[in-house]
PDB file of C-alpha atoms in Angstrom:
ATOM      1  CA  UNK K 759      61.448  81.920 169.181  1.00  0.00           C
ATOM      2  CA  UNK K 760      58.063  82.563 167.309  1.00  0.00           C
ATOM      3  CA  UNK K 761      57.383  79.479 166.217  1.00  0.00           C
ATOM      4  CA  UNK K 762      58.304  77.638 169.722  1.00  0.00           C
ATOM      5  CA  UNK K 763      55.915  79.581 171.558  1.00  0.00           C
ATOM      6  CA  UNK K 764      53.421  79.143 169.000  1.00  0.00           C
ATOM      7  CA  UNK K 765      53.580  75.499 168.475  1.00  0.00           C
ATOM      8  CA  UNK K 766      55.662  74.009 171.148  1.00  0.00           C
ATOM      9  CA  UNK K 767      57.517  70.817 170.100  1.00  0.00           C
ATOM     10  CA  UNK K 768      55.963  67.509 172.007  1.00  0.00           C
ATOM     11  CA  UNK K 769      53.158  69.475 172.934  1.00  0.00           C
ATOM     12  CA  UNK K 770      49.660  69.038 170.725  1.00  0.00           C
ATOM     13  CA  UNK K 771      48.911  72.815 170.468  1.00  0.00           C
ATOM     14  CA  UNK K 772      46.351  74.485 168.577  1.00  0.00           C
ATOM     15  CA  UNK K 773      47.497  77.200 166.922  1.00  0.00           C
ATOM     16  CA  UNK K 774      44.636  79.964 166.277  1.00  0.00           C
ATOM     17  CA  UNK K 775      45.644  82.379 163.877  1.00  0.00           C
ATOM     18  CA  UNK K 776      43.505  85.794 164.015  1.00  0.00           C
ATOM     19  CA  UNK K 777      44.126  88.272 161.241  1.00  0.00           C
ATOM     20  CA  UNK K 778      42.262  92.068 162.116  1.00  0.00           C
ATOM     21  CA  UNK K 779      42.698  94.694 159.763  1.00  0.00           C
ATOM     22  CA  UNK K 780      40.832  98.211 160.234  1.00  0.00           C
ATOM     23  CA  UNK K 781      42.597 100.009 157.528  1.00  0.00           C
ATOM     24  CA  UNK K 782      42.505 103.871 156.894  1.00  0.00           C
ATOM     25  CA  UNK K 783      43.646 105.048 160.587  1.00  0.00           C
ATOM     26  CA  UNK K 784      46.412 106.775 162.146  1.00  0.00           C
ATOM     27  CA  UNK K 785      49.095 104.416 163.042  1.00  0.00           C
ATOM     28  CA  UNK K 786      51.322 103.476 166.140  1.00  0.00           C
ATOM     29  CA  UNK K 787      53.130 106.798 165.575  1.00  0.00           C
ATOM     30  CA  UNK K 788      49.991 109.092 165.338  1.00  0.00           C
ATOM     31  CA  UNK K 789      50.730 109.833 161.830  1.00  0.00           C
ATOM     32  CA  UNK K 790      47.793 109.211 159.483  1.00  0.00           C
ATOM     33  CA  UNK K 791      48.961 106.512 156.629  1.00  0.00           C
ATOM     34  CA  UNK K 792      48.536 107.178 152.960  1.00  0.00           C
ATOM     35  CA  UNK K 793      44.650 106.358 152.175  1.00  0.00           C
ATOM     36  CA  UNK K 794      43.194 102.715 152.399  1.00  0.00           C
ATOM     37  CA  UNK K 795      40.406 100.856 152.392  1.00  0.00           C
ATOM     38  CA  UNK K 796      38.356 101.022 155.699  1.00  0.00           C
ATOM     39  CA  UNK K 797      38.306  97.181 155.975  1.00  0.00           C
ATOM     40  CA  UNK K 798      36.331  97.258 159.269  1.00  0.00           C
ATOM     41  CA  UNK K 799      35.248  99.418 162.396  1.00  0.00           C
ATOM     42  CA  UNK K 800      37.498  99.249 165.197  1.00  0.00           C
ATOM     43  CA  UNK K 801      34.494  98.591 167.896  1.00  0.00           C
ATOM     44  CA  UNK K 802      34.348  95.053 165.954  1.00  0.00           C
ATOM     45  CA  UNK K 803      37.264  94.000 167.871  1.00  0.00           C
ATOM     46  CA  UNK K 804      34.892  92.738 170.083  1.00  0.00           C
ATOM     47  CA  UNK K 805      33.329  90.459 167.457  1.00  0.00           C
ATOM     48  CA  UNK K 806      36.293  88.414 167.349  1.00  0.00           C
ATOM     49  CA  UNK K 807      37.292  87.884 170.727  1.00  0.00           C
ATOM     50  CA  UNK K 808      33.315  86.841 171.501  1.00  0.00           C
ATOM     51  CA  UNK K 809      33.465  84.349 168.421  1.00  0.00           C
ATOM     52  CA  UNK K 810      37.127  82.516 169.244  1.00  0.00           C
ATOM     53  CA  UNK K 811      36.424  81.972 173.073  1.00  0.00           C
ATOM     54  CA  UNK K 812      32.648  80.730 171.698  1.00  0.00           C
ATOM     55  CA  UNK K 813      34.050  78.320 168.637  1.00  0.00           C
ATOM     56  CA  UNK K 814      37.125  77.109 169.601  1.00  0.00           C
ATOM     57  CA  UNK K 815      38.265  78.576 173.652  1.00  0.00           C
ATOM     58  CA  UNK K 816      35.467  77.075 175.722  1.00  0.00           C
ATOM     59  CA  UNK K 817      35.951  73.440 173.600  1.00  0.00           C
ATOM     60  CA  UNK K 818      39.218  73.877 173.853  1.00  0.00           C
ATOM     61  CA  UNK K 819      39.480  74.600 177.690  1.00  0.00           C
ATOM     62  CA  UNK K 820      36.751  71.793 178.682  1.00  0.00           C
ATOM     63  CA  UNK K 821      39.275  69.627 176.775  1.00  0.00           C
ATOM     64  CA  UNK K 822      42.121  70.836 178.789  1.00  0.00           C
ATOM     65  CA  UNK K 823      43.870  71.008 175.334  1.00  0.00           C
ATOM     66  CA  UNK K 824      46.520  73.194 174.993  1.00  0.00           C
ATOM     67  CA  UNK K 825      46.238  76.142 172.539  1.00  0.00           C
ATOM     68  CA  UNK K 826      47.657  79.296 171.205  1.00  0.00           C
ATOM     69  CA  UNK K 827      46.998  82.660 169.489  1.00  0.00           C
ATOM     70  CA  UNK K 828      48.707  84.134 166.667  1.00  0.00           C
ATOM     71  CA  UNK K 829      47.409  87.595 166.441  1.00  0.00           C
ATOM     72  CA  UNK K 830      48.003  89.782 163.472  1.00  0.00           C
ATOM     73  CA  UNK K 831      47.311  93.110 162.876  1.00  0.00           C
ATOM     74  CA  UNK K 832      47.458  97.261 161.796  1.00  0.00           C
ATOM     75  CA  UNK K 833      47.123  98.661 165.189  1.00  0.00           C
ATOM     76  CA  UNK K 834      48.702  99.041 168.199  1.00  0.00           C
ATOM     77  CA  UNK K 835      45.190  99.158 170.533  1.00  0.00           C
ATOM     78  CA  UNK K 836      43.795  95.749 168.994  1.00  0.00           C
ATOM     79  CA  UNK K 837      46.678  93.899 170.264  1.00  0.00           C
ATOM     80  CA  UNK K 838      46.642  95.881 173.569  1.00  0.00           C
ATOM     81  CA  UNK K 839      42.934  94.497 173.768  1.00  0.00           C
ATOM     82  CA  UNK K 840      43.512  91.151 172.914  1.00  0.00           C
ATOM     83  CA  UNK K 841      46.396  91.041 175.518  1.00  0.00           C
ATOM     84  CA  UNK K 842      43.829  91.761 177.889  1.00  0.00           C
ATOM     85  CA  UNK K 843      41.730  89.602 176.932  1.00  0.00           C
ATOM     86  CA  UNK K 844      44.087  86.315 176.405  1.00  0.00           C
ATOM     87  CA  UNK K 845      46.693  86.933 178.082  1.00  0.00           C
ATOM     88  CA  UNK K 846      51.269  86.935 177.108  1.00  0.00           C
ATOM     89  CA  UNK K 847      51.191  83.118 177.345  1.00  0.00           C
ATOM     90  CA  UNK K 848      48.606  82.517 175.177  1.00  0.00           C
ATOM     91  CA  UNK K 849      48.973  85.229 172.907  1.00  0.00           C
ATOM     92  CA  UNK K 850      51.813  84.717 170.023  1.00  0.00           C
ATOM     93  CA  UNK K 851      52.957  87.620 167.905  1.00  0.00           C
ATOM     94  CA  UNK K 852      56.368  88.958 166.130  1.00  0.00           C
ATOM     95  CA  UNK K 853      57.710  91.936 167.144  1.00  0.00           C
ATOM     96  CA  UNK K 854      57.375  94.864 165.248  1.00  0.00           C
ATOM     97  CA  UNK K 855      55.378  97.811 164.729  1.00  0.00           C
ATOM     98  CA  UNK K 856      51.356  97.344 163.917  1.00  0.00           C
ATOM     99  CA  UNK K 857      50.945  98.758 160.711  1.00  0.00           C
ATOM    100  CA  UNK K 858      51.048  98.132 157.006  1.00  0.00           C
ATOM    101  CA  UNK K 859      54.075  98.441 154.872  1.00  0.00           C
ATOM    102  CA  UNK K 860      52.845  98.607 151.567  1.00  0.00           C
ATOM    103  CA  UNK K 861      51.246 102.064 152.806  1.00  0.00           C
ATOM    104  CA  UNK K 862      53.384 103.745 155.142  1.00  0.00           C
ATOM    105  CA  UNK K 863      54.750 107.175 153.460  1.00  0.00           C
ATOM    106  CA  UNK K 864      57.891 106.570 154.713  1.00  0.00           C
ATOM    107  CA  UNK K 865      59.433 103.224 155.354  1.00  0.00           C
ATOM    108  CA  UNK K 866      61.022 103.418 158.438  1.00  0.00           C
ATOM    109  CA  UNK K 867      63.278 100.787 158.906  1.00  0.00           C
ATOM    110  CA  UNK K 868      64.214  97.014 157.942  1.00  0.00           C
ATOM    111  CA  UNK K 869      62.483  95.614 161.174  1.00  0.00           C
ATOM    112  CA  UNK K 870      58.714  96.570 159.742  1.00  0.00           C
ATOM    113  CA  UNK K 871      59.275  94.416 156.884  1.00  0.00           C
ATOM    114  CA  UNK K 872      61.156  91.850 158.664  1.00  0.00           C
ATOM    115  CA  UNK K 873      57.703  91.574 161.512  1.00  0.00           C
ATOM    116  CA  UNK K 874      55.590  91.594 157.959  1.00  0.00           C
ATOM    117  CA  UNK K 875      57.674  88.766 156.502  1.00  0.00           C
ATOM    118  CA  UNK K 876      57.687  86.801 159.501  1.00  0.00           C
ATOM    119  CA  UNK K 877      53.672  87.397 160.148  1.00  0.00           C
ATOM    120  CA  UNK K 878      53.035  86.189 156.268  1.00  0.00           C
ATOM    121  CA  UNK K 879      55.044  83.080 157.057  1.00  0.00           C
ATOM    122  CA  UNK K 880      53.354  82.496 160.418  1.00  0.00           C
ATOM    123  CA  UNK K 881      50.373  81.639 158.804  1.00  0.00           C
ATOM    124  CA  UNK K 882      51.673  78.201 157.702  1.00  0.00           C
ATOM    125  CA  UNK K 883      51.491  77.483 161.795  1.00  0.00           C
ATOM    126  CA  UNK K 884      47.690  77.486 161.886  1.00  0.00           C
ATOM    127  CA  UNK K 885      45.691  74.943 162.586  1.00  0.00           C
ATOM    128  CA  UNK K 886      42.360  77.589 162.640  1.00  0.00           C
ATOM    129  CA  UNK K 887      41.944  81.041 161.334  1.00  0.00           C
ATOM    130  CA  UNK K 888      39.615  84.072 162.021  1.00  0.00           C
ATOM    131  CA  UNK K 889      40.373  86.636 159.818  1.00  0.00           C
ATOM    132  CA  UNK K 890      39.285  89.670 158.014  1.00  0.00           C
ATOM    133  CA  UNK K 891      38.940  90.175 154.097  1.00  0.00           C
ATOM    134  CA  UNK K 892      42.147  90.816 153.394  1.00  0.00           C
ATOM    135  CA  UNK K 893      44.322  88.876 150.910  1.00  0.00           C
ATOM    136  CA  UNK K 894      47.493  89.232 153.071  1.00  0.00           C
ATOM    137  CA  UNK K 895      46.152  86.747 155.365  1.00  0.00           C
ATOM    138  CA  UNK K 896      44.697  84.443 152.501  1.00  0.00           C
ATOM    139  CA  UNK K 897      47.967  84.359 150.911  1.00  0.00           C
ATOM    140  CA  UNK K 898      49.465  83.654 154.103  1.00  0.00           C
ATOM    141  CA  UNK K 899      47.150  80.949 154.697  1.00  0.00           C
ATOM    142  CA  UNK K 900      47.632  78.964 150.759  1.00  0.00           C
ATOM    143  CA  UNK K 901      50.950  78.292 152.580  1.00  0.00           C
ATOM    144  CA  UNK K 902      49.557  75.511 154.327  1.00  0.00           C
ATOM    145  CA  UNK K 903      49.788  72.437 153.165  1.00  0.00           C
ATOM    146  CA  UNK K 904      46.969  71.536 150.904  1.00  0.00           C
ATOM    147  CA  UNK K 905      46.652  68.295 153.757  1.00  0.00           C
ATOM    148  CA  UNK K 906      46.746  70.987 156.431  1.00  0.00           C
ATOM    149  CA  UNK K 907      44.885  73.002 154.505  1.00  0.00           C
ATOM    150  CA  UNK K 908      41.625  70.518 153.701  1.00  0.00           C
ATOM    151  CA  UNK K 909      41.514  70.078 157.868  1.00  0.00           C
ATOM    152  CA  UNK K 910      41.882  73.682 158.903  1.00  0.00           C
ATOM    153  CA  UNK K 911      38.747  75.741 159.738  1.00  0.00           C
ATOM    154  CA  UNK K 912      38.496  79.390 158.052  1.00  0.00           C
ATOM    155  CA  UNK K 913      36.374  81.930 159.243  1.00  0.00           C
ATOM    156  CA  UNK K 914      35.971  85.265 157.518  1.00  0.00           C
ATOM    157  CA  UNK K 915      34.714  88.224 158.618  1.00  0.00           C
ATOM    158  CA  UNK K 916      31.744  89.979 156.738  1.00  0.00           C
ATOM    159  CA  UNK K 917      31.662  93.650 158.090  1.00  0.00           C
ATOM    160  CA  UNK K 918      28.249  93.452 156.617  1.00  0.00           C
ATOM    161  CA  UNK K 919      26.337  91.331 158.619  1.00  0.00           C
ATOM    162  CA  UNK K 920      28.662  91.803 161.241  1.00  0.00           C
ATOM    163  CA  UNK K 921      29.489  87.822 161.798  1.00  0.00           C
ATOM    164  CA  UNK K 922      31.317  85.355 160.839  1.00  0.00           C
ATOM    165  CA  UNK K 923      31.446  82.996 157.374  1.00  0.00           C
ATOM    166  CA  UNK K 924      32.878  79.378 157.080  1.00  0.00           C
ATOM    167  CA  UNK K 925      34.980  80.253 153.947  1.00  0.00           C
ATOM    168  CA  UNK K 926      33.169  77.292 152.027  1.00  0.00           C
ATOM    169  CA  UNK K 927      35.144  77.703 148.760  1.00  0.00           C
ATOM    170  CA  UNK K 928      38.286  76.157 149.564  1.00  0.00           C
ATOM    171  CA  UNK K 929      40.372  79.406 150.410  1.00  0.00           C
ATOM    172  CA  UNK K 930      38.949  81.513 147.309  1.00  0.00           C
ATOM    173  CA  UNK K 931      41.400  83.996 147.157  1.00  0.00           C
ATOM    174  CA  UNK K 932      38.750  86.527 146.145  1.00  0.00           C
ATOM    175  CA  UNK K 933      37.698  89.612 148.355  1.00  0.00           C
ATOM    176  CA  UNK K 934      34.051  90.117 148.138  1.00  0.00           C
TER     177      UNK K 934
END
């Protein structure tokens, strides 16, 4: 079901995979996770949805080209925001809880590593990606075919200047 909403066959969609990780927070179930690297503040939420409708929406639109958005992240409230601001038919995601496996005290069930499997594989869909340093989503993203991979943009966060970098290195896997 994932991957015909996100790429619809006949149809030339572009697939825009976003990858937002804030880290150290409490989680969907109000339980603070074992500690983590703050990766980013939550307020730069924003900063992504202002960046995707200005690099790739409003081209996009004008073009009357049909596109999609494959959201992935550690909290519940991002992807309630970016619902609001895309939309259920252009916003793609697996179901599953919003949080990070690999630092849950207690793993709950089968599904939250099913939704993390999926979401790793998902990346292999994208024909852009905005993402955060994380390697999750680089790894997810060297599944691409190297062809696929030569023609797809990557943007990375930098929580530092607060903006934006063309990853210019050929998908380094290296966090700075």
């Amino acid at each position: 079901a994932f991957r015909r909403r996100a790429k619809p066959l006949g149809a030339n969609t572009t697939l825009i995979c976003v990858h937002i990780r804030l880290g150290q927070h409490l989680d969907e179930r109000n339980a603070w996770r074992r500690p983590d690297v703050v990766y980013q503040k939550r307020e730069y939420s924003r900063l992504y949805w202002d960046f995707i409708n200005r690099q790739y929406l409003f081209a996009l639109r004008n073009s009357r080209q049909s596109y999609r958005i494959f959201l992935n992240t550690d909290t519940r409230d991002i992807y309630d925001e970016a619902l609001a601001e895309y939309g259920n038919e252009t916003l793609v995601v697996n179901e599953g809880g919003f949080f990070n496996i690999d630092l849950l005290a207690q793993r709950d069930s089968c599904g939250d590593v099913e939704k993390t499997y999926l979401d790793f594989h998902a990346f292999e869909l994208c024909d852009e990606a905005v993402i955060t340093h994380s390697q999750f989503s680089k790894l997810g993203l060297w599944r691409l075919s190297e062809q696929k991979r030569e023609n797809t943009n990557l943007f990375v966060f930098n929580r530092n200047l607060k903006d934006f970098l063309p990853n210019q290195s050929g998908y380094d896997l290296a966090i700075h």
